[in-house]
Coordinates of N, CA and C in Angstrom, one line a residue:
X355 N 120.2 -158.1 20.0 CA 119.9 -159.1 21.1 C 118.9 -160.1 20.5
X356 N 119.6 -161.8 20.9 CA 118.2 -162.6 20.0 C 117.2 -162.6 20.7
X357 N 116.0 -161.6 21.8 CA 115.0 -161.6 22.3 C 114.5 -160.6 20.8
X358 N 114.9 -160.2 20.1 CA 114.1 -159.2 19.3 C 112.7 -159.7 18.8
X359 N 112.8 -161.2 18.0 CA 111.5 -161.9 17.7 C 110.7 -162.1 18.4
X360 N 110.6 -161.9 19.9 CA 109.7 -162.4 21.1 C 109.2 -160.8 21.7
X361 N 109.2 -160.5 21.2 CA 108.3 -159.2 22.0 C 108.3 -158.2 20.1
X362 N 107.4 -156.8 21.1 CA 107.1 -155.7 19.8 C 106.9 -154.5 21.1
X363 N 107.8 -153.8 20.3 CA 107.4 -152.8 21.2 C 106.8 -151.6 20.1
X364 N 106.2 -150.6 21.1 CA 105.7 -149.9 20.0 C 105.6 -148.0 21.4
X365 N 106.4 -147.2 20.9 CA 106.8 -146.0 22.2 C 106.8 -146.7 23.5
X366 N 106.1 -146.3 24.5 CA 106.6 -147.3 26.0 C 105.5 -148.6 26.0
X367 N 105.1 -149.1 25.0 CA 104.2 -150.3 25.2 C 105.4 -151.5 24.8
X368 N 105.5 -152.2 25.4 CA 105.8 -153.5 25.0 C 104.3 -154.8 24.7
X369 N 104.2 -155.8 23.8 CA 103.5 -156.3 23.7 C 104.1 -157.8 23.3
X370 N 102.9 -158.6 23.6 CA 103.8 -160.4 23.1 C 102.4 -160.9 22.7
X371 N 102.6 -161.8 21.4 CA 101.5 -162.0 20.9 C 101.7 -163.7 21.1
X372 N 100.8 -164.3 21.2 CA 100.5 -165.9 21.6 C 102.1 -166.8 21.0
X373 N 102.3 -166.5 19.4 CA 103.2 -166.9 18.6 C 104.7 -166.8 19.4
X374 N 104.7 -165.1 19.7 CA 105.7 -165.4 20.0 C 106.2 -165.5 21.4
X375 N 105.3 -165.5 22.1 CA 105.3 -166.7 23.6 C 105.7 -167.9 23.5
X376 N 104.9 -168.5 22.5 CA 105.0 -170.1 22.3 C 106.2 -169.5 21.9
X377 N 106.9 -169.2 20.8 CA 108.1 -169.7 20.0 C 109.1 -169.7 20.8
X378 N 109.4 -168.5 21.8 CA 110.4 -168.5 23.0 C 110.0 -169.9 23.8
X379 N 109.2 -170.3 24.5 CA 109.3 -171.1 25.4 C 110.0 -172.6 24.5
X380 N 109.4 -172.7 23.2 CA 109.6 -173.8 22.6 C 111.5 -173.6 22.0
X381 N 111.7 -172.9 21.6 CA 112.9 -172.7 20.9 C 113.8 -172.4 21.9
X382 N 113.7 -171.5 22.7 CA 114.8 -171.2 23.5 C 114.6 -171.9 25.1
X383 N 113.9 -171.8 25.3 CA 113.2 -172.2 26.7 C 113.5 -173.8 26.6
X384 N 113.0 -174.3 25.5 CA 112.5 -175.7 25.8 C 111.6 -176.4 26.7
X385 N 110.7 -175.3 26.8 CA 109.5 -175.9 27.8 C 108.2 -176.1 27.1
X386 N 107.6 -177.3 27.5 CA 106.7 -177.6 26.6 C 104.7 -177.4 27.2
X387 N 105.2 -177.1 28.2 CA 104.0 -176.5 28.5 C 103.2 -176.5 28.2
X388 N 101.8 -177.4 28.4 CA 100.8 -176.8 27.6 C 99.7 -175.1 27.4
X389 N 100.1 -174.7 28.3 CA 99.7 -173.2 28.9 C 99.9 -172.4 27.8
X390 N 101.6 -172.5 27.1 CA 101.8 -171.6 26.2 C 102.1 -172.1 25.0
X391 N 101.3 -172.5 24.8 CA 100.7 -173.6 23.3 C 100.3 -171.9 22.8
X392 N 100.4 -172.0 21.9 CA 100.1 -170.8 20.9 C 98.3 -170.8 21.1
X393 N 97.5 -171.7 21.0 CA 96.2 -172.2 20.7 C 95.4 -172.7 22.1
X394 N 96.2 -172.3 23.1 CA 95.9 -172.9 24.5 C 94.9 -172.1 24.9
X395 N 93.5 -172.6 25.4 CA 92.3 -171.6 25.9 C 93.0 -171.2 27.5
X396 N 93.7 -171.4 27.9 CA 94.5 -171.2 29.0 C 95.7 -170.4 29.0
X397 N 96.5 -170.1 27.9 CA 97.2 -169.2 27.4 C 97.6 -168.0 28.1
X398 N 99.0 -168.3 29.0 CA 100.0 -167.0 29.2 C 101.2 -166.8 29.1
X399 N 101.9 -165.6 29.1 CA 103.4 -165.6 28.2 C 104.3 -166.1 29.0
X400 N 105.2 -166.9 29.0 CA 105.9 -167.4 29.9 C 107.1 -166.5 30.7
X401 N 106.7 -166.9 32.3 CA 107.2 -165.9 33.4 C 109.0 -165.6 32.9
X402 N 109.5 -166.5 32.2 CA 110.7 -166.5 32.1 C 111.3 -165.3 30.7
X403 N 110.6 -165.0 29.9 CA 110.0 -164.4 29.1 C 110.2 -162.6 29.4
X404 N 109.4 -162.6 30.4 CA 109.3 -161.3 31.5 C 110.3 -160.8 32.2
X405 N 111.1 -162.1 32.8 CA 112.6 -162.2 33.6 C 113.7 -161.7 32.3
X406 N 113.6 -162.1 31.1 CA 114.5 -162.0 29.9 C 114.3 -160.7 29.5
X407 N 113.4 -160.1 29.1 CA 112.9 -158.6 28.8 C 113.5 -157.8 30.1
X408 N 113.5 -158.0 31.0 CA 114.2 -157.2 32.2 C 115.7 -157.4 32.7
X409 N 116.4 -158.4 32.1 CA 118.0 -158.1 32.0 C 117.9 -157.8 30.7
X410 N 117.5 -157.9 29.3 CA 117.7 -156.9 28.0 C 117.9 -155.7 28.3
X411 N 116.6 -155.6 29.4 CA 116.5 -153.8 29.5 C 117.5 -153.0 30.0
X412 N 117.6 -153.7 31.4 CA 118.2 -153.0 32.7 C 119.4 -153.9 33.5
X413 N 120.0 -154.5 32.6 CA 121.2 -155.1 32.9 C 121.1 -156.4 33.9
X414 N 122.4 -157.1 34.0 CA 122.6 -157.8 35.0 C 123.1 -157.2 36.2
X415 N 122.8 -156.8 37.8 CA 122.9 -156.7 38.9 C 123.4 -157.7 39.8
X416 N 124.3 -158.0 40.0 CA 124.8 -158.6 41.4 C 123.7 -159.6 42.4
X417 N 122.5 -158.6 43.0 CA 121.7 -159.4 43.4 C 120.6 -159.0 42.7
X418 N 119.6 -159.6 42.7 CA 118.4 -159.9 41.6 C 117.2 -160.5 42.5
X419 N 116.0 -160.2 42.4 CA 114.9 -161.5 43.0 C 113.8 -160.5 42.3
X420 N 112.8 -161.7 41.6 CA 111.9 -161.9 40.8 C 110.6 -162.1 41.2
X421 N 109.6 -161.5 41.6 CA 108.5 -161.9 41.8 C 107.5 -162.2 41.0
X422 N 106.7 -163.1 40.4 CA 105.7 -163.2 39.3 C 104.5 -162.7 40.4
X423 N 103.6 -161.5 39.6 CA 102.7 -161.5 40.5 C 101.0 -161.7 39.9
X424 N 101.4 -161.9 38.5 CA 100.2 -162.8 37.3 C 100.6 -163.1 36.5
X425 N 99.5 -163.5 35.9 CA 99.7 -164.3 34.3 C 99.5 -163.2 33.0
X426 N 100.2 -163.1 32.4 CA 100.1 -162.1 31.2 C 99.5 -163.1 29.7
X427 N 98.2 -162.1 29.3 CA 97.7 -162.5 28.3 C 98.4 -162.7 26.9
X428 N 97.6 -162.7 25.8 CA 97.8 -162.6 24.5 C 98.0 -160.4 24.1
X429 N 99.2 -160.4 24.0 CA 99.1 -158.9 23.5 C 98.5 -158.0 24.6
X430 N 99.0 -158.0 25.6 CA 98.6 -157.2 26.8 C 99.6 -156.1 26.7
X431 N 99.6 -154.9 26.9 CA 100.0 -153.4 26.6 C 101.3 -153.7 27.9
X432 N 102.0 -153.6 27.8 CA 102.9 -153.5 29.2 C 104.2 -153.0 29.3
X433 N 104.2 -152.2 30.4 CA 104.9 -151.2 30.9 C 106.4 -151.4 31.2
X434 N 107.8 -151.6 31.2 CA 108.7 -151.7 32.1 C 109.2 -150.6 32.7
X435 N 109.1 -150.5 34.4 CA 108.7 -148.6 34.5 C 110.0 -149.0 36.1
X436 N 111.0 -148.3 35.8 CA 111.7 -148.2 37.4 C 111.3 -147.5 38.3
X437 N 110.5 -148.2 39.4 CA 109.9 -147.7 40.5 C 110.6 -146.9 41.7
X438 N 112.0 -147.0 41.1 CA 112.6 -146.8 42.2 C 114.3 -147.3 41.8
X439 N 115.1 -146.7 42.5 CA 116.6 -147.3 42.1 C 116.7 -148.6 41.9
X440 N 115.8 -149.5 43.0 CA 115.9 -150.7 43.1 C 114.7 -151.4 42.8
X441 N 114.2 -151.3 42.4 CA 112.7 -151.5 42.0 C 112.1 -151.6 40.7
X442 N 111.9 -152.6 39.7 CA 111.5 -152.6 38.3 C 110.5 -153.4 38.3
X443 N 109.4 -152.6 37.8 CA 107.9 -153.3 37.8 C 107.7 -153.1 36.3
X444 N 106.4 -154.2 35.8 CA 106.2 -154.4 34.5 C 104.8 -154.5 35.2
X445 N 104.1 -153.5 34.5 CA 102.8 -153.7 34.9 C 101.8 -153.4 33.4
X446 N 100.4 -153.3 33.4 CA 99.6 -152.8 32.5 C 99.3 -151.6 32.3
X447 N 98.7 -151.2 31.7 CA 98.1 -149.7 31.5 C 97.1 -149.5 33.3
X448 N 97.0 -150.0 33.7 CA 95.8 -150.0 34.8 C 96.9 -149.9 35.9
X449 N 98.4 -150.1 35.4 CA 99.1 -150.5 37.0 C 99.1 -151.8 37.5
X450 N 98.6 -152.9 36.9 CA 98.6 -153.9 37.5 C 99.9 -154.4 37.2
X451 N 100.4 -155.2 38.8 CA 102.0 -155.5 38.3 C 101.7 -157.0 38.0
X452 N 103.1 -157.7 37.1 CA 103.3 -159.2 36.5 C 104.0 -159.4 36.7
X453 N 105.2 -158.9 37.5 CA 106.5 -159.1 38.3 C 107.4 -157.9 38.2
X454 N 107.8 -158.0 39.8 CA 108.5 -157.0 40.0 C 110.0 -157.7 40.6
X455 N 111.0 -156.8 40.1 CA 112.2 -156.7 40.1 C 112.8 -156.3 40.9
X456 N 113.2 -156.7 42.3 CA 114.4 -155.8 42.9 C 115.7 -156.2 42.7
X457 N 117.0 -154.9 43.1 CA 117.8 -155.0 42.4 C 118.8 -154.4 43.4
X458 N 120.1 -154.6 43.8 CA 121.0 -154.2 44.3 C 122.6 -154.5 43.6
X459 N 123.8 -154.0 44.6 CA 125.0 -154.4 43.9 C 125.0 -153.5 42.1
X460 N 126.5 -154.2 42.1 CA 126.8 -153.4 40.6 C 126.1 -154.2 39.6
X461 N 126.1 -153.1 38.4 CA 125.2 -153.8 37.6 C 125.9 -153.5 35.9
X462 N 126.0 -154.8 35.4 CA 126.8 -154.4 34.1 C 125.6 -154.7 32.9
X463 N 126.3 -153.9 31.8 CA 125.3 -154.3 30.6 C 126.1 -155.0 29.4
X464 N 126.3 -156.1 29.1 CA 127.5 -157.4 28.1 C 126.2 -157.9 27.4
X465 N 125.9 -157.4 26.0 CA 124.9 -158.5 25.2 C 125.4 -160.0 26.0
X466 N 127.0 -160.6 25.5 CA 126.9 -161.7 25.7 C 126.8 -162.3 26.8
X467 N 127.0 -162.0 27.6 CA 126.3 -161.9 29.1 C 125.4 -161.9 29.5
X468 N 124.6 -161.1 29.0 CA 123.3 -161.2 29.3 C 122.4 -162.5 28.8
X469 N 123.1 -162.9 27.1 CA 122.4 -163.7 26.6 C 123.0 -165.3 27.1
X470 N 123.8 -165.3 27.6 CA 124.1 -166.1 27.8 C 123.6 -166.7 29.8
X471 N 123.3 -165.7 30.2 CA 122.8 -165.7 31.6 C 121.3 -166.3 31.3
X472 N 120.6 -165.8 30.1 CA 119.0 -165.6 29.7 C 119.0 -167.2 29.4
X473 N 120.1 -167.6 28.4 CA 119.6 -168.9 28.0 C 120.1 -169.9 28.8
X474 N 121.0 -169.7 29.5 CA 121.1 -170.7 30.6 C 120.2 -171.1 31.6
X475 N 119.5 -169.8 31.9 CA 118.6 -170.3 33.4 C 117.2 -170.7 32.6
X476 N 116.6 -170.1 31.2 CA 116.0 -170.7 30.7 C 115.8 -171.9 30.4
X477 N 116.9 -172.7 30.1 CA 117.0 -174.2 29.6 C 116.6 -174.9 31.0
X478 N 117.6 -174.4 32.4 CA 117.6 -174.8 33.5 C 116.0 -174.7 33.5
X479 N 115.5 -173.8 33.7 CA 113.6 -173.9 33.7 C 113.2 -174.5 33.3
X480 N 113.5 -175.1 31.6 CA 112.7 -176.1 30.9 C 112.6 -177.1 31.4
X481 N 113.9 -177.5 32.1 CA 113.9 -178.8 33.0 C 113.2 -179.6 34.0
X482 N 112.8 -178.5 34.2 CA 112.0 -178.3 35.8 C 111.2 -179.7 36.1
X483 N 110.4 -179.7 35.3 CA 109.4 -181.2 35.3 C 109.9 -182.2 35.3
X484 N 111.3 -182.6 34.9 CA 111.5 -183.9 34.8 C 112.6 -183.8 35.3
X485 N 113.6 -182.6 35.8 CA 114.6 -182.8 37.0 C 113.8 -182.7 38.5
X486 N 112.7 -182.0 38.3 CA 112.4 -181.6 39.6 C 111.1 -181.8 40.2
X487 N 110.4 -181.6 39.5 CA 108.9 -181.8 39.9 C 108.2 -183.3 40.1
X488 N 108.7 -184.0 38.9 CA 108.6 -185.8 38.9 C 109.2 -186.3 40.3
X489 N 110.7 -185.9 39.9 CA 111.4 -186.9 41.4 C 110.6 -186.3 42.8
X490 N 109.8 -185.4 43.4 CA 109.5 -184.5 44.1 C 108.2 -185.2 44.3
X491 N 107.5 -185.6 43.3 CA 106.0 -186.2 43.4 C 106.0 -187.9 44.0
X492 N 107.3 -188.2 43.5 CA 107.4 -189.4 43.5 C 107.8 -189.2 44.8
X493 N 109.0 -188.8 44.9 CA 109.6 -188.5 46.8 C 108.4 -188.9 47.8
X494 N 107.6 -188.1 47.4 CA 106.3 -187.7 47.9 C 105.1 -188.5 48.2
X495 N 105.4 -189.4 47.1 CA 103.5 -190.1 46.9 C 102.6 -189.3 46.6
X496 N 102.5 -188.3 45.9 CA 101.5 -187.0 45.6 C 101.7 -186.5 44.3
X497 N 101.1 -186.1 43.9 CA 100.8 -185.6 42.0 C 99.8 -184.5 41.8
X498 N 100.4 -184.3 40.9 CA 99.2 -182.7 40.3 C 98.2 -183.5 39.8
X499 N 97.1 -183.1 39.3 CA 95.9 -183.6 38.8 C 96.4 -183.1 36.9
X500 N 96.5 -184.4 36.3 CA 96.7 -184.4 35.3 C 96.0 -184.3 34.2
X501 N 94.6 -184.3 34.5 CA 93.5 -183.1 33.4 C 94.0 -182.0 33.4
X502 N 94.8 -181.4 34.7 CA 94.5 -179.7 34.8 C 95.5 -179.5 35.4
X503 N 97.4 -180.1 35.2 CA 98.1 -179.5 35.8 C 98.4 -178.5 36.5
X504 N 98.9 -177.6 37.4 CA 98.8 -176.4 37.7 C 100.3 -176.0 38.9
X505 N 101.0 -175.5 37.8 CA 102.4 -175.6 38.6 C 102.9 -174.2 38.2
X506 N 102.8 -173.2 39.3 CA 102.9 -171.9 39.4 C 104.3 -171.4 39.7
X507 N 105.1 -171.1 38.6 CA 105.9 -169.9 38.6 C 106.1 -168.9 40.1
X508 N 106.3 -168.5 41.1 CA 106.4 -167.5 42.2 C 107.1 -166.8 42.2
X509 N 108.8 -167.3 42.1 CA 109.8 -165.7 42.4 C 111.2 -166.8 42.2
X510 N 112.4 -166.0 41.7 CA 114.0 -166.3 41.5 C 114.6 -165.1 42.4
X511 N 115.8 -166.1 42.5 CA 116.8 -164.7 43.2 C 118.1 -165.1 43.0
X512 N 118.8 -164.4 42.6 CA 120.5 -164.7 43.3 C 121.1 -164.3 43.3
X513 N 122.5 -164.7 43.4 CA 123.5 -163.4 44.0 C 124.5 -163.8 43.3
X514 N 125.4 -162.5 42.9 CA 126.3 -162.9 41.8 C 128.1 -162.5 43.0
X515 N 128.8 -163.5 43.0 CA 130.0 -162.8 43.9 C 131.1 -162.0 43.1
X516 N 130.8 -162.2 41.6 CA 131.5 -161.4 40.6 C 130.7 -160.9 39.6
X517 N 130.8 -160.1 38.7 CA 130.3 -159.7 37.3 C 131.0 -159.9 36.3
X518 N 132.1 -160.3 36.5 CA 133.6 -160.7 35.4 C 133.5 -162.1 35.1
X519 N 132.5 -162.2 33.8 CA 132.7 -163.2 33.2 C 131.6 -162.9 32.1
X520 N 131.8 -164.0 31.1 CA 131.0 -163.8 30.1 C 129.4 -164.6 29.7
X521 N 130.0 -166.4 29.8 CA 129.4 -167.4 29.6 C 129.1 -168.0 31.1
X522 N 128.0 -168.9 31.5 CA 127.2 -169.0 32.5 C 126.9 -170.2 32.4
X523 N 126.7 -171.3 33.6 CA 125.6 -172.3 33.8 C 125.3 -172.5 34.6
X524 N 123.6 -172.7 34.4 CA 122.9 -172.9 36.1 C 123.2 -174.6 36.2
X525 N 123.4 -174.9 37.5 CA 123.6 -176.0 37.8 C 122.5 -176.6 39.3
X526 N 121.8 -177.5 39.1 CA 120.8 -178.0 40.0 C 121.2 -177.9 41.4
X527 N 120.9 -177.7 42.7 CA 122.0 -177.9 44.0 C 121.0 -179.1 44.7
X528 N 119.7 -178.3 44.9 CA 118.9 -179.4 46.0 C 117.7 -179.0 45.1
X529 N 116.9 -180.0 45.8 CA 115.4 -179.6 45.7 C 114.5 -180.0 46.4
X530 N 113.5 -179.3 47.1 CA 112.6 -180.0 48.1 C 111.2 -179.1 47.6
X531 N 110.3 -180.1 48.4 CA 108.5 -179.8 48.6 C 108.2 -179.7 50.3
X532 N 107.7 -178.8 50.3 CA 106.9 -178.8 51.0 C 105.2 -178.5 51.1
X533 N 104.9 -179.9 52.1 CA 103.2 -180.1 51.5 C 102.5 -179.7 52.5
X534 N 101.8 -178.7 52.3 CA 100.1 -178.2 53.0 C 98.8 -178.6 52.8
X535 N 98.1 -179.5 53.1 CA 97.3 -180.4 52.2 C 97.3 -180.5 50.9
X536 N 96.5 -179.7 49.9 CA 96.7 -179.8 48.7 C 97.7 -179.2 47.9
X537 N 98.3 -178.5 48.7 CA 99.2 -177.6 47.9 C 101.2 -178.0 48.9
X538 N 102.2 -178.0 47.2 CA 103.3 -177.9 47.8 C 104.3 -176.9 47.5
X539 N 105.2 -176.4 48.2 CA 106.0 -175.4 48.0 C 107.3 -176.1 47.8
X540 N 107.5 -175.8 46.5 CA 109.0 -176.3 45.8 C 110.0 -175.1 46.3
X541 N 111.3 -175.3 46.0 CA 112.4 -175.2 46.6 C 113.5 -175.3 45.7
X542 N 113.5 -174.8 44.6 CA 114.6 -175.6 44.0 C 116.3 -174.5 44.1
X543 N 117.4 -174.9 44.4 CA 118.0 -173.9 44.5 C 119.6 -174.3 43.7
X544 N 120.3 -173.5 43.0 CA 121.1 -173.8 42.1 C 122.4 -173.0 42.3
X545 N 123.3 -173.1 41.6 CA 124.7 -172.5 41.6 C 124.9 -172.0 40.7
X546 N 125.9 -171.2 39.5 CA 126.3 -170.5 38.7 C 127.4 -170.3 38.5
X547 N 128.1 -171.3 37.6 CA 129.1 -171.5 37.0 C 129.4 -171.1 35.8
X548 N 130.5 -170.2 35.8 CA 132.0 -169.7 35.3 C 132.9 -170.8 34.4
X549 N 132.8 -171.9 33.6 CA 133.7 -172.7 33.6 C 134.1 -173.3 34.9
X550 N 135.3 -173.7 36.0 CA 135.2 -174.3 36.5 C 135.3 -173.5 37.9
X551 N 134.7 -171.9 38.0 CA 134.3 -171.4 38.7 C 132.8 -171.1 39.1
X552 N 132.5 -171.0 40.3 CA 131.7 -170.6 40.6 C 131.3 -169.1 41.0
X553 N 130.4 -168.6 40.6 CA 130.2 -167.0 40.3 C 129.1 -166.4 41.1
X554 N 128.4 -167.5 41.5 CA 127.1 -167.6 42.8 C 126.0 -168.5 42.8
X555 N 124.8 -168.0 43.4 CA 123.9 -169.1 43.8 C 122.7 -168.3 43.4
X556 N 122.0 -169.0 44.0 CA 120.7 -168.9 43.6 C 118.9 -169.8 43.7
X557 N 117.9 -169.0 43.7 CA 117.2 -170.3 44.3 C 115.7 -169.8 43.6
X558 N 114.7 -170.8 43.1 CA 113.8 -170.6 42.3 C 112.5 -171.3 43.3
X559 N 111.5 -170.8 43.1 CA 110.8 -171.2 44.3 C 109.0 -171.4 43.2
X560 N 108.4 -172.6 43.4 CA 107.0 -172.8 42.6 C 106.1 -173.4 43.5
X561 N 104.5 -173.7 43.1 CA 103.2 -174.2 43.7 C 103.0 -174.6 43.3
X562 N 102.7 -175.8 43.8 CA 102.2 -177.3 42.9 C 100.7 -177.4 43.6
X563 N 99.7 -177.0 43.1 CA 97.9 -176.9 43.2 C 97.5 -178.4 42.9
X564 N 96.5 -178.7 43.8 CA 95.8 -179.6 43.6 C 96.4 -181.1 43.9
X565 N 97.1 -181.3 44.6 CA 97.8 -182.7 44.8 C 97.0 -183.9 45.0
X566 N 97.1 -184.8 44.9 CA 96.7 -185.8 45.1 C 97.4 -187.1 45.5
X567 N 97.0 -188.4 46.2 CA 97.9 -189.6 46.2 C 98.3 -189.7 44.9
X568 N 99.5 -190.2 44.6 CA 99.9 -190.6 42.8 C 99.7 -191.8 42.5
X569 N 99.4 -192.0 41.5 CA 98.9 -192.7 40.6 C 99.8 -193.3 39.4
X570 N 100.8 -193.9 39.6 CA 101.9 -194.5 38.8 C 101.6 -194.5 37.5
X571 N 100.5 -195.3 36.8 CA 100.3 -195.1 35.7 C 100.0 -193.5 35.0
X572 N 99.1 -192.9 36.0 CA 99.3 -191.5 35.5 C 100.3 -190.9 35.4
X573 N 101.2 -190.9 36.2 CA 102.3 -190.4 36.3 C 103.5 -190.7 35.0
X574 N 102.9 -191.8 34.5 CA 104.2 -192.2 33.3 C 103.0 -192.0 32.2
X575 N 101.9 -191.6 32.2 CA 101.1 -190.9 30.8 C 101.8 -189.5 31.1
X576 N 101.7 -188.9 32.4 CA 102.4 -187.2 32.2 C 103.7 -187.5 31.7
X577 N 104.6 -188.3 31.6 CA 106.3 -188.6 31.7 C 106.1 -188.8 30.0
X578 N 105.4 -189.4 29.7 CA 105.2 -190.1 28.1 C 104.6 -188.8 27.0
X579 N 103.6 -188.0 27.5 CA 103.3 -186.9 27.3 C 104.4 -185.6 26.9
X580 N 105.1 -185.6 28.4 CA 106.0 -184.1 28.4 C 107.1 -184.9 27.0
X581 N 107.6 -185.7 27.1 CA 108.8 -186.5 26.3 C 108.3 -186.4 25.1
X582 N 107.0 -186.3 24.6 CA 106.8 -187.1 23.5 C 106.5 -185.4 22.8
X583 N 106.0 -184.5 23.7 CA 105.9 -182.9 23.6 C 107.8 -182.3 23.1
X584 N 108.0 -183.0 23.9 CA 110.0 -182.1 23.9 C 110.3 -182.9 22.2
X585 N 110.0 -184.2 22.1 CA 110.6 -184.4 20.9 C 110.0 -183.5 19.7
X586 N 109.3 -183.2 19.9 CA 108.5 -182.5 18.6 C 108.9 -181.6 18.0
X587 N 109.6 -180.8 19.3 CA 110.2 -179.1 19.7 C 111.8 -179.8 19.4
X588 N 112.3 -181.0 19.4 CA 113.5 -181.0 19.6 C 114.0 -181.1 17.8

């Protein structure tokens, strides 16, 4: 499987070291994040990362939903432990969970399938900021605070109406905010295509901290920034 260079496992410990966080988000992901800069005093493994280690593991399932419930350090000891038929938590030595897994429907195990499910919704993630988050700020008149972005990962889900197939793409559907004073709840929800089938849906959900009126110029320093970040990686 090509996740082998992004993790180390060592008996039931899995571990991710800064490098190879960054190198997944950058190479396969395409997200340019500053969080998972190898060198980031803010530095955690990317949630997508976590979601990819747990279809390696335990297959693709029919229905699926993701909870992030922290941020995973540099080389944190962690667990992937089935809590239950339906149930897969990745926690630490202490029990602390970093997202848990429920799982229903059949569940098949296809390297290429899998890898090809992994890098699909991955790329679709990389996106995020400039399919989703930008038009959403702008919709809006409101923006993250651009010293200190802070755009939180929460939970995926979807539903598969077949497992007969191989190759995969996530495809954008809607996307909406919803704003509580400083804080907005994104919405983004997508499809899953088969070639010129459709195989199901699905829908990704984030928190945008700290809002503020936008600020146009700022807004095209973050646009000139993430762009000028993707070229570097591209």
């Amino acid at each position: 499987m090509f996740l082998t260079d992004y993790f180390n496992k060592q008996n039931n410990n899995i571990t991710i070291t800064r490098k190879q966080a960054s190198d997944f988000a950058k190479k396969i992901a395409g997200d340019v994040n500053p969080i998972h800069d190898e060198d980031a005093k803010r530095f955690c493994v990317p949630g997508d990362l976590l979601f990819s280690l747990v279809l390696n593991q335990y297959g693709l399932s029919q229905q699926m939903q993701f909870r992030f419930e922290g941020m995973v350090g540099d080389a944190v000891p962690l667990h992937f432990r089935e809590a239950s038929e339906t149930l897969i938590r990745v926690e630490d030595e202490n029990g602390k969970a970093y997202l848990q897994a429920e799982r229903s429907g059949d569940t098949r195990y296809c390297e290429k399938q899998i890898a090809s499910f992994i890098r699909s919704y991955v790329a679709f993630s990389g996106l995020n900021f400039t399919h989703a988050i930008v038009p959403l700020m702008q919709e809006h008149q409101l923006m993250i605070n651009p010293s200190r972005p802070l755009v939180i990962y929460e939970s995926m889900g979807f539903e598969l109406s077949t497992l007969d197939f191989e190759e995969v793409e996530l495809q954008l559907v809607n996307k909406v905010m919803e704003v509580d004073g400083k804080r907005g709840d994104v919405t983004l929800t997508f499809k899953l295509m088969s070639g010129d089938t459709q195989v199901g849906t699905g829908c990704k959900t984030l928190v945008m901290s700290g809002l503020r009126p936008i600020d146009p110029q700022a807004i095209d320093e973050m646009i000139a920034e993430y762009s000028q970040r993707a070229a570097n990686i591209g």
